[in-house]
Amino acid sequence: MPFHHCHRDPLPPPGLTPERLHARKQLYAACAVCFVFMAGEVVGGYLAHSLAIMTDAAHLLADVGSMMGSLFSLWLSTRPATRTMTFGWHRSETLGALASVVSLWMVTGILLYLAFVRLLHSDYHIEGGAMLLTASIAVCANLLMAFVLHQAGPPHSHGSRGAEYAPLEEGPEEPLPLGNTSVRAAFVHVLGDLLQSFGVLAASILIYFKPQYKAADPISTFLFSICALGSTAPTLRDVLRILMEGTPRNVGFEPVRDTLLSVPGVRATHELHLWALTLTYHVASAHLAIDSTADPEAVLAEASSRLYSRFGFSSCTLQVEQYQPEMAQCLRCQEPPQA
């Protein structure tokens, strides 16, 4: 058995990897386009007196916030860990996503209130031409952002663990590449914005040709605000899971436990903890109780290798100890109950 050290990979070079450099360029371009057209929609919505356009602009504001948060986290991820921040600065992306969700809720709440007031009092006028022009530009902007974010990046390298790991129940020895999570999430979000923009465009066409149906503006504001708030549910769920240090998504407690128990020489496991530092940075720690005849170094090497290759953990801390019969009755050695 070759000598096993806890750092399986060499120290990565400073700075961003080629994949993340390409992701940063994509996010910069998409963020610039999003910000310009968001400002245009605010102006256009004000001139057209359209709350539906303002709702679309609020959704673009959330996009700008999430992309800026991703860019900020990419920059912070290059900073080394310190004695205070021993895991580094990876979780800044999660805090940025939470701030983006809260800002979207606040803006959407204001727009919902204004839409309700408009439905109660019909003393407002919609500039159909300005609304139609702004909605058409918004559709083009979302198409452009989707094109920018959909561009393929450079080939993946497997020089370091972390964001390029895909959780596997059973798989090959090497982990599968996921691509850049921030870019993919932004692309999915832009697709949702594109559907909303088509809805606003349909409402603007109706108002342009049938001004008497101006109630379509506050009604569409209600509908698209619900869609906007609903789109934050997956992000909020992931944020809460990470902040509560829950088990990583798509990584089960039982498969990890069974993988450790399948290592030759391991009799039992306890103190098994799985948590997500970010959506792509997963951490595991456990105690392995082994037979008295087992080689601790060999067990440690094999257990670590299986966790890295099958589940893509970014960091694993395993403590090896001799198995004692008393462990079966020890309360601290028992598995946690089902949630």
Short mmCIF file of C-alpha atoms in Angstrom, two decimals:
data_model
loop_
_atom_site.label_atom_id
_atom_site.label_comp_id
_atom_site.label_asym_id
_atom_site.label_seq_id
_atom_site.Cartn_x
_atom_site.Cartn_y
_atom_site.Cartn_z
CA MET A 1 0.00 0.00 0.00
CA PRO A 2 1.55 3.36 -1.01
CA PHE A 3 2.02 6.07 1.59
CA HIS A 4 -1.21 8.02 2.05
CA HIS A 5 -1.27 11.71 2.86
CA CYS A 6 -4.41 13.71 3.67
CA HIS A 7 -3.92 16.01 0.65
CA ARG A 8 -4.55 13.74 -2.30
CA ASP A 9 -4.10 16.50 -4.88
CA PRO A 10 -1.22 19.00 -5.18
CA LEU A 11 -1.81 22.55 -4.02
CA PRO A 12 -3.73 24.33 -6.82
CA PRO A 13 -2.08 27.36 -8.41
CA PRO A 14 -3.16 30.78 -7.10
CA GLY A 15 -6.00 32.58 -8.84
CA LEU A 16 -9.00 31.25 -10.74
CA THR A 17 -9.01 28.09 -12.82
CA PRO A 18 -9.63 28.42 -16.60
CA GLU A 19 -13.22 27.24 -16.07
CA ARG A 20 -13.87 29.94 -13.48
CA LEU A 21 -12.13 32.61 -15.54
CA HIS A 22 -14.47 31.80 -18.42
CA ALA A 23 -17.43 31.80 -16.02
CA ARG A 24 -16.39 35.23 -14.74
CA LYS A 25 -16.30 36.62 -18.29
CA GLN A 26 -19.77 35.20 -18.97
CA LEU A 27 -21.16 36.66 -15.76
CA TYR A 28 -19.55 40.06 -16.41
CA ALA A 29 -21.12 40.24 -19.88
CA ALA A 30 -24.54 39.03 -18.73
CA CYS A 31 -24.51 41.35 -15.70
CA ALA A 32 -23.68 44.37 -17.88
CA VAL A 33 -26.47 43.54 -20.34
CA CYS A 34 -28.90 42.90 -17.49
CA PHE A 35 -28.08 46.17 -15.72
CA VAL A 36 -28.41 48.29 -18.88
CA PHE A 37 -31.77 46.81 -19.83
CA MET A 38 -32.99 46.90 -16.24
CA ALA A 39 -32.34 50.66 -16.18
CA GLY A 40 -34.11 50.92 -19.56
CA GLU A 41 -37.13 49.03 -18.21
CA VAL A 42 -37.35 51.28 -15.16
CA VAL A 43 -37.37 54.35 -17.41
CA GLY A 44 -39.73 52.73 -19.89
CA GLY A 45 -42.07 51.51 -17.17
CA TYR A 46 -42.17 54.99 -15.63
CA LEU A 47 -42.93 56.65 -18.97
CA ALA A 48 -45.56 54.02 -19.84
CA HIS A 49 -47.03 54.06 -16.29
CA SER A 50 -46.82 50.24 -16.39
CA LEU A 51 -46.44 48.18 -13.24
CA ALA A 52 -45.98 45.03 -15.33
CA ILE A 53 -42.82 46.54 -16.84
CA MET A 54 -41.66 47.54 -13.37
CA THR A 55 -42.23 43.95 -12.17
CA ASP A 56 -40.06 42.67 -15.02
CA ALA A 57 -37.41 45.23 -14.05
CA ALA A 58 -37.57 44.00 -10.45
CA HIS A 59 -36.88 40.48 -11.68
CA LEU A 60 -33.89 41.80 -13.62
CA LEU A 61 -32.74 43.51 -10.41
CA ALA A 62 -32.73 40.11 -8.72
CA ASP A 63 -30.70 38.74 -11.64
CA VAL A 64 -28.17 41.56 -11.32
CA GLY A 65 -27.89 40.94 -7.58
CA SER A 66 -27.39 37.20 -7.95
CA MET A 67 -24.79 37.59 -10.71
CA MET A 68 -22.92 40.26 -8.76
CA GLY A 69 -23.00 37.94 -5.76
CA SER A 70 -21.55 35.15 -7.90
CA LEU A 71 -18.81 37.45 -9.19
CA PHE A 72 -18.03 38.57 -5.65
CA SER A 73 -17.85 34.97 -4.46
CA LEU A 74 -15.55 34.05 -7.36
CA TRP A 75 -13.23 36.82 -6.24
CA LEU A 76 -13.45 35.84 -2.58
CA SER A 77 -12.81 32.18 -3.42
CA THR A 78 -9.26 33.11 -4.48
CA ARG A 79 -8.48 34.38 -0.99
CA PRO A 80 -6.70 31.85 1.22
CA ALA A 81 -8.18 30.49 4.42
CA THR A 82 -7.13 32.21 7.62
CA ARG A 83 -7.01 31.25 11.27
CA THR A 84 -10.35 32.99 11.69
CA MET A 85 -11.96 31.83 8.42
CA THR A 86 -10.55 28.31 8.42
CA PHE A 87 -12.78 27.17 5.55
CA GLY A 88 -12.05 30.25 3.49
CA TRP A 89 -14.71 32.59 2.11
CA HIS A 90 -16.80 30.16 0.08
CA ARG A 91 -20.08 30.79 1.91
CA SER A 92 -20.16 34.44 0.80
CA GLU A 93 -22.05 33.22 -2.28
CA THR A 94 -24.82 31.92 -0.02
CA LEU A 95 -25.11 35.23 1.83
CA GLY A 96 -25.25 37.07 -1.51
CA ALA A 97 -28.05 34.80 -2.69
CA LEU A 98 -30.00 35.45 0.51
CA ALA A 99 -29.61 39.22 0.07
CA SER A 100 -30.82 38.91 -3.53
CA VAL A 101 -33.95 37.00 -2.44
CA VAL A 102 -34.77 39.52 0.31
CA SER A 103 -34.37 42.48 -2.08
CA LEU A 104 -36.66 40.82 -4.63
CA TRP A 105 -39.32 40.23 -1.97
CA MET A 106 -39.21 43.87 -0.89
CA VAL A 107 -39.50 45.29 -4.40
CA THR A 108 -42.21 42.78 -5.37
CA GLY A 109 -44.20 43.63 -2.24
CA ILE A 110 -44.23 47.32 -3.17
CA LEU A 111 -45.33 46.53 -6.74
CA LEU A 112 -48.09 44.22 -5.49
CA TYR A 113 -49.41 47.01 -3.27
CA LEU A 114 -49.43 49.48 -6.16
CA ALA A 115 -51.17 46.94 -8.42
CA PHE A 116 -53.86 46.40 -5.79
CA VAL A 117 -54.41 50.16 -5.53
CA ARG A 118 -54.77 50.38 -9.31
CA LEU A 119 -57.39 47.64 -9.36
CA LEU A 120 -59.38 49.50 -6.68
CA HIS A 121 -59.07 52.88 -8.39
CA SER A 122 -59.02 52.95 -12.19
CA ASP A 123 -57.71 56.51 -12.38
CA TYR A 124 -54.53 55.65 -14.31
CA HIS A 125 -53.44 55.68 -17.92
CA ILE A 126 -51.14 53.26 -19.72
CA GLU A 127 -48.99 54.47 -22.63
CA GLY A 128 -49.46 51.44 -24.87
CA GLY A 129 -46.75 52.43 -27.36
CA ALA A 130 -44.04 52.96 -24.73
CA MET A 131 -45.06 49.78 -22.92
CA LEU A 132 -44.94 47.74 -26.14
CA LEU A 133 -41.53 49.12 -27.10
CA THR A 134 -40.06 48.49 -23.63
CA ALA A 135 -41.50 44.97 -23.45
CA SER A 136 -40.07 44.14 -26.89
CA ILE A 137 -36.62 45.36 -25.84
CA ALA A 138 -36.88 43.30 -22.64
CA VAL A 139 -37.50 40.13 -24.66
CA CYS A 140 -34.45 40.89 -26.80
CA ALA A 141 -32.36 41.55 -23.68
CA ASN A 142 -33.27 38.21 -22.13
CA LEU A 143 -32.53 36.41 -25.40
CA LEU A 144 -29.12 38.10 -25.49
CA MET A 145 -28.35 37.16 -21.88
CA ALA A 146 -29.40 33.56 -22.50
CA PHE A 147 -27.07 33.45 -25.51
CA VAL A 148 -24.16 34.85 -23.50
CA LEU A 149 -24.63 32.43 -20.61
CA HIS A 150 -25.17 29.40 -22.85
CA GLN A 151 -21.76 29.64 -24.53
CA ALA A 152 -19.61 26.57 -23.93
CA GLY A 153 -16.57 26.96 -21.71
CA PRO A 154 -13.07 25.50 -22.00
CA PRO A 155 -12.50 21.78 -21.39
CA HIS A 156 -12.63 20.72 -17.77
CA SER A 157 -9.56 19.76 -15.84
CA HIS A 158 -9.57 17.53 -12.78
CA GLY A 159 -6.62 19.05 -11.00
CA SER A 160 -8.46 19.96 -7.84
CA ARG A 161 -11.54 18.99 -5.94
CA GLY A 162 -14.51 21.22 -5.29
CA ALA A 163 -16.96 22.71 -7.76
CA GLU A 164 -16.23 20.15 -10.49
CA TYR A 165 -17.55 17.17 -8.53
CA ALA A 166 -20.91 15.55 -9.14
CA PRO A 167 -22.35 13.39 -6.37
CA LEU A 168 -22.55 9.76 -7.44
CA GLU A 169 -24.23 6.81 -5.80
CA GLU A 170 -22.20 4.41 -7.89
CA GLY A 171 -19.77 5.66 -10.45
CA PRO A 172 -16.30 5.67 -11.93
CA GLU A 173 -13.14 6.28 -10.02
CA GLU A 174 -12.94 9.91 -11.15
CA PRO A 175 -15.76 12.39 -10.40
CA LEU A 176 -17.82 13.84 -13.18
CA PRO A 177 -17.57 17.56 -14.05
CA LEU A 178 -20.54 19.74 -13.24
CA GLY A 179 -19.51 22.90 -15.02
CA ASN A 180 -19.79 26.25 -13.29
CA THR A 181 -22.80 26.26 -11.01
CA SER A 182 -23.22 30.04 -10.94
CA VAL A 183 -23.40 30.30 -14.73
CA ARG A 184 -25.86 27.43 -14.99
CA ALA A 185 -28.08 28.89 -12.26
CA ALA A 186 -28.02 32.30 -13.95
CA PHE A 187 -28.96 30.71 -17.28
CA VAL A 188 -31.97 28.93 -15.75
CA HIS A 189 -33.03 32.18 -14.06
CA VAL A 190 -32.78 34.08 -17.36
CA LEU A 191 -35.01 31.48 -19.03
CA GLY A 192 -37.65 32.21 -16.39
CA ASP A 193 -37.26 35.94 -17.02
CA LEU A 194 -37.68 35.32 -20.74
CA LEU A 195 -41.04 33.63 -20.18
CA GLN A 196 -42.13 36.52 -17.97
CA SER A 197 -41.02 39.03 -20.62
CA PHE A 198 -43.14 37.25 -23.22
CA GLY A 199 -46.10 37.55 -20.85
CA VAL A 200 -45.51 41.30 -20.38
CA LEU A 201 -45.18 41.64 -24.16
CA ALA A 202 -48.54 39.91 -24.63
CA ALA A 203 -50.17 42.28 -22.11
CA SER A 204 -48.61 45.31 -23.81
CA ILE A 205 -49.91 44.20 -27.22
CA LEU A 206 -53.40 43.85 -25.76
CA ILE A 207 -53.27 47.31 -24.16
CA TYR A 208 -51.78 48.88 -27.30
CA PHE A 209 -54.63 47.68 -29.52
CA LYS A 210 -57.36 47.66 -26.84
CA PRO A 211 -56.65 50.52 -24.37
CA GLN A 212 -59.90 49.77 -22.53
CA TYR A 213 -58.27 46.58 -21.25
CA LYS A 214 -55.69 48.51 -19.26
CA ALA A 215 -56.49 46.33 -16.24
CA ALA A 216 -54.28 43.73 -17.92
CA ASP A 217 -51.30 45.69 -16.53
CA PRO A 218 -52.02 45.31 -12.78
CA ILE A 219 -53.42 41.80 -13.36
CA SER A 220 -50.24 40.72 -15.11
CA THR A 221 -48.29 42.37 -12.31
CA PHE A 222 -50.04 40.09 -9.82
CA LEU A 223 -49.40 36.99 -11.93
CA PHE A 224 -45.75 37.73 -12.64
CA SER A 225 -45.08 38.79 -9.05
CA ILE A 226 -46.29 35.38 -7.91
CA CYS A 227 -43.98 33.78 -10.49
CA ALA A 228 -41.09 35.96 -9.33
CA LEU A 229 -41.64 35.04 -5.68
CA GLY A 230 -42.05 31.38 -6.60
CA SER A 231 -38.77 31.43 -8.49
CA THR A 232 -36.97 32.29 -5.24
CA ALA A 233 -38.21 29.13 -3.49
CA PRO A 234 -35.40 26.82 -4.75
CA THR A 235 -32.76 29.43 -3.90
CA LEU A 236 -34.22 29.99 -0.44
CA ARG A 237 -34.40 26.24 0.17
CA ASP A 238 -30.73 25.83 -0.77
CA VAL A 239 -29.70 28.83 1.34
CA LEU A 240 -31.51 27.51 4.41
CA ARG A 241 -30.04 24.03 3.91
CA ILE A 242 -26.53 25.48 3.74
CA LEU A 243 -26.91 27.91 6.65
CA MET A 244 -28.44 25.13 8.79
CA GLU A 245 -25.51 22.89 7.76
CA GLY A 246 -27.82 20.25 6.35
CA THR A 247 -26.74 17.19 4.37
CA PRO A 248 -25.72 18.12 0.81
CA ARG A 249 -28.45 17.75 -1.77
CA ASN A 250 -28.25 14.42 -3.65
CA VAL A 251 -25.87 12.97 -1.05
CA GLY A 252 -27.64 10.58 1.31
CA PHE A 253 -26.59 9.65 4.82
CA GLU A 254 -27.15 5.90 4.27
CA PRO A 255 -25.08 5.59 1.04
CA VAL A 256 -22.12 7.34 2.68
CA ARG A 257 -22.42 5.20 5.81
CA ASP A 258 -22.66 1.98 3.76
CA THR A 259 -19.64 3.00 1.69
CA LEU A 260 -17.56 3.44 4.84
CA LEU A 261 -18.79 0.13 6.28
CA SER A 262 -17.81 -1.63 3.04
CA VAL A 263 -14.14 -0.76 3.58
CA PRO A 264 -12.24 -3.88 4.65
CA GLY A 265 -11.50 -3.79 8.36
CA VAL A 266 -14.25 -1.30 9.33
CA ARG A 267 -16.66 -2.73 11.92
CA ALA A 268 -18.74 0.36 12.69
CA THR A 269 -19.02 4.08 12.12
CA HIS A 270 -20.24 6.87 14.35
CA GLU A 271 -20.11 10.66 14.58
CA LEU A 272 -20.83 10.75 10.83
CA HIS A 273 -21.48 14.34 9.76
CA LEU A 274 -22.22 15.56 6.24
CA TRP A 275 -22.72 19.21 5.40
CA ALA A 276 -22.53 21.65 2.52
CA LEU A 277 -20.27 24.64 2.87
CA THR A 278 -21.73 25.79 -0.47
CA LEU A 279 -23.81 24.02 -3.09
CA THR A 280 -20.65 22.53 -4.59
CA TYR A 281 -18.28 22.35 -1.59
CA HIS A 282 -19.28 19.31 0.47
CA VAL A 283 -17.60 18.19 3.68
CA ALA A 284 -17.67 14.91 5.61
CA SER A 285 -16.28 13.75 8.95
CA ALA A 286 -16.62 10.42 10.75
CA HIS A 287 -15.14 8.02 13.26
CA LEU A 288 -14.23 4.58 11.91
CA ALA A 289 -14.11 1.69 14.37
CA ILE A 290 -11.81 -0.98 12.93
CA ASP A 291 -10.69 -4.50 13.77
CA SER A 292 -7.57 -4.90 15.84
CA THR A 293 -5.88 -6.66 12.91
CA ALA A 294 -6.65 -3.92 10.36
CA ASP A 295 -4.03 -1.48 9.17
CA PRO A 296 -5.22 2.03 10.20
CA GLU A 297 -3.30 3.73 7.38
CA ALA A 298 -4.74 1.37 4.76
CA VAL A 299 -8.27 1.83 6.10
CA LEU A 300 -7.88 5.61 6.15
CA ALA A 301 -6.55 5.66 2.59
CA GLU A 302 -9.28 3.39 1.21
CA ALA A 303 -12.13 5.14 3.03
CA SER A 304 -10.97 8.59 1.93
CA SER A 305 -10.53 7.43 -1.66
CA ARG A 306 -14.05 6.01 -1.81
CA LEU A 307 -15.65 9.15 -0.39
CA TYR A 308 -13.78 11.40 -2.81
CA SER A 309 -14.42 9.30 -5.90
CA ARG A 310 -18.05 8.28 -5.28
CA PHE A 311 -19.48 11.41 -3.71
CA GLY A 312 -17.08 14.19 -4.64
CA PHE A 313 -16.52 15.57 -1.16
CA SER A 314 -14.20 18.54 -1.14
CA SER A 315 -12.91 17.75 2.36
CA CYS A 316 -13.01 14.54 4.42
CA THR A 317 -11.83 14.16 8.01
CA LEU A 318 -11.79 10.58 9.28
CA GLN A 319 -10.71 9.38 12.72
CA VAL A 320 -9.66 5.73 13.00
CA GLU A 321 -10.00 3.91 16.32
CA GLN A 322 -10.14 0.35 17.62
CA TYR A 323 -13.59 -1.24 17.74
CA GLN A 324 -14.94 -1.84 21.24
CA PRO A 325 -18.08 -3.93 21.99
CA GLU A 326 -19.31 -1.15 24.28
CA MET A 327 -19.83 1.05 21.23
CA ALA A 328 -23.07 -0.79 20.42
CA GLN A 329 -24.67 0.58 23.62
CA CYS A 330 -23.04 4.00 23.61
CA LEU A 331 -25.63 6.73 23.04
CA ARG A 332 -23.14 9.00 21.28
CA CYS A 333 -22.24 6.19 18.86
CA GLN A 334 -25.83 5.76 17.65
CA GLU A 335 -27.03 6.99 14.29
CA PRO A 336 -29.22 10.11 14.20
CA PRO A 337 -32.97 9.51 13.65
CA GLN A 338 -34.75 10.19 10.40
CA ALA A 339 -35.80 13.83 9.92
#
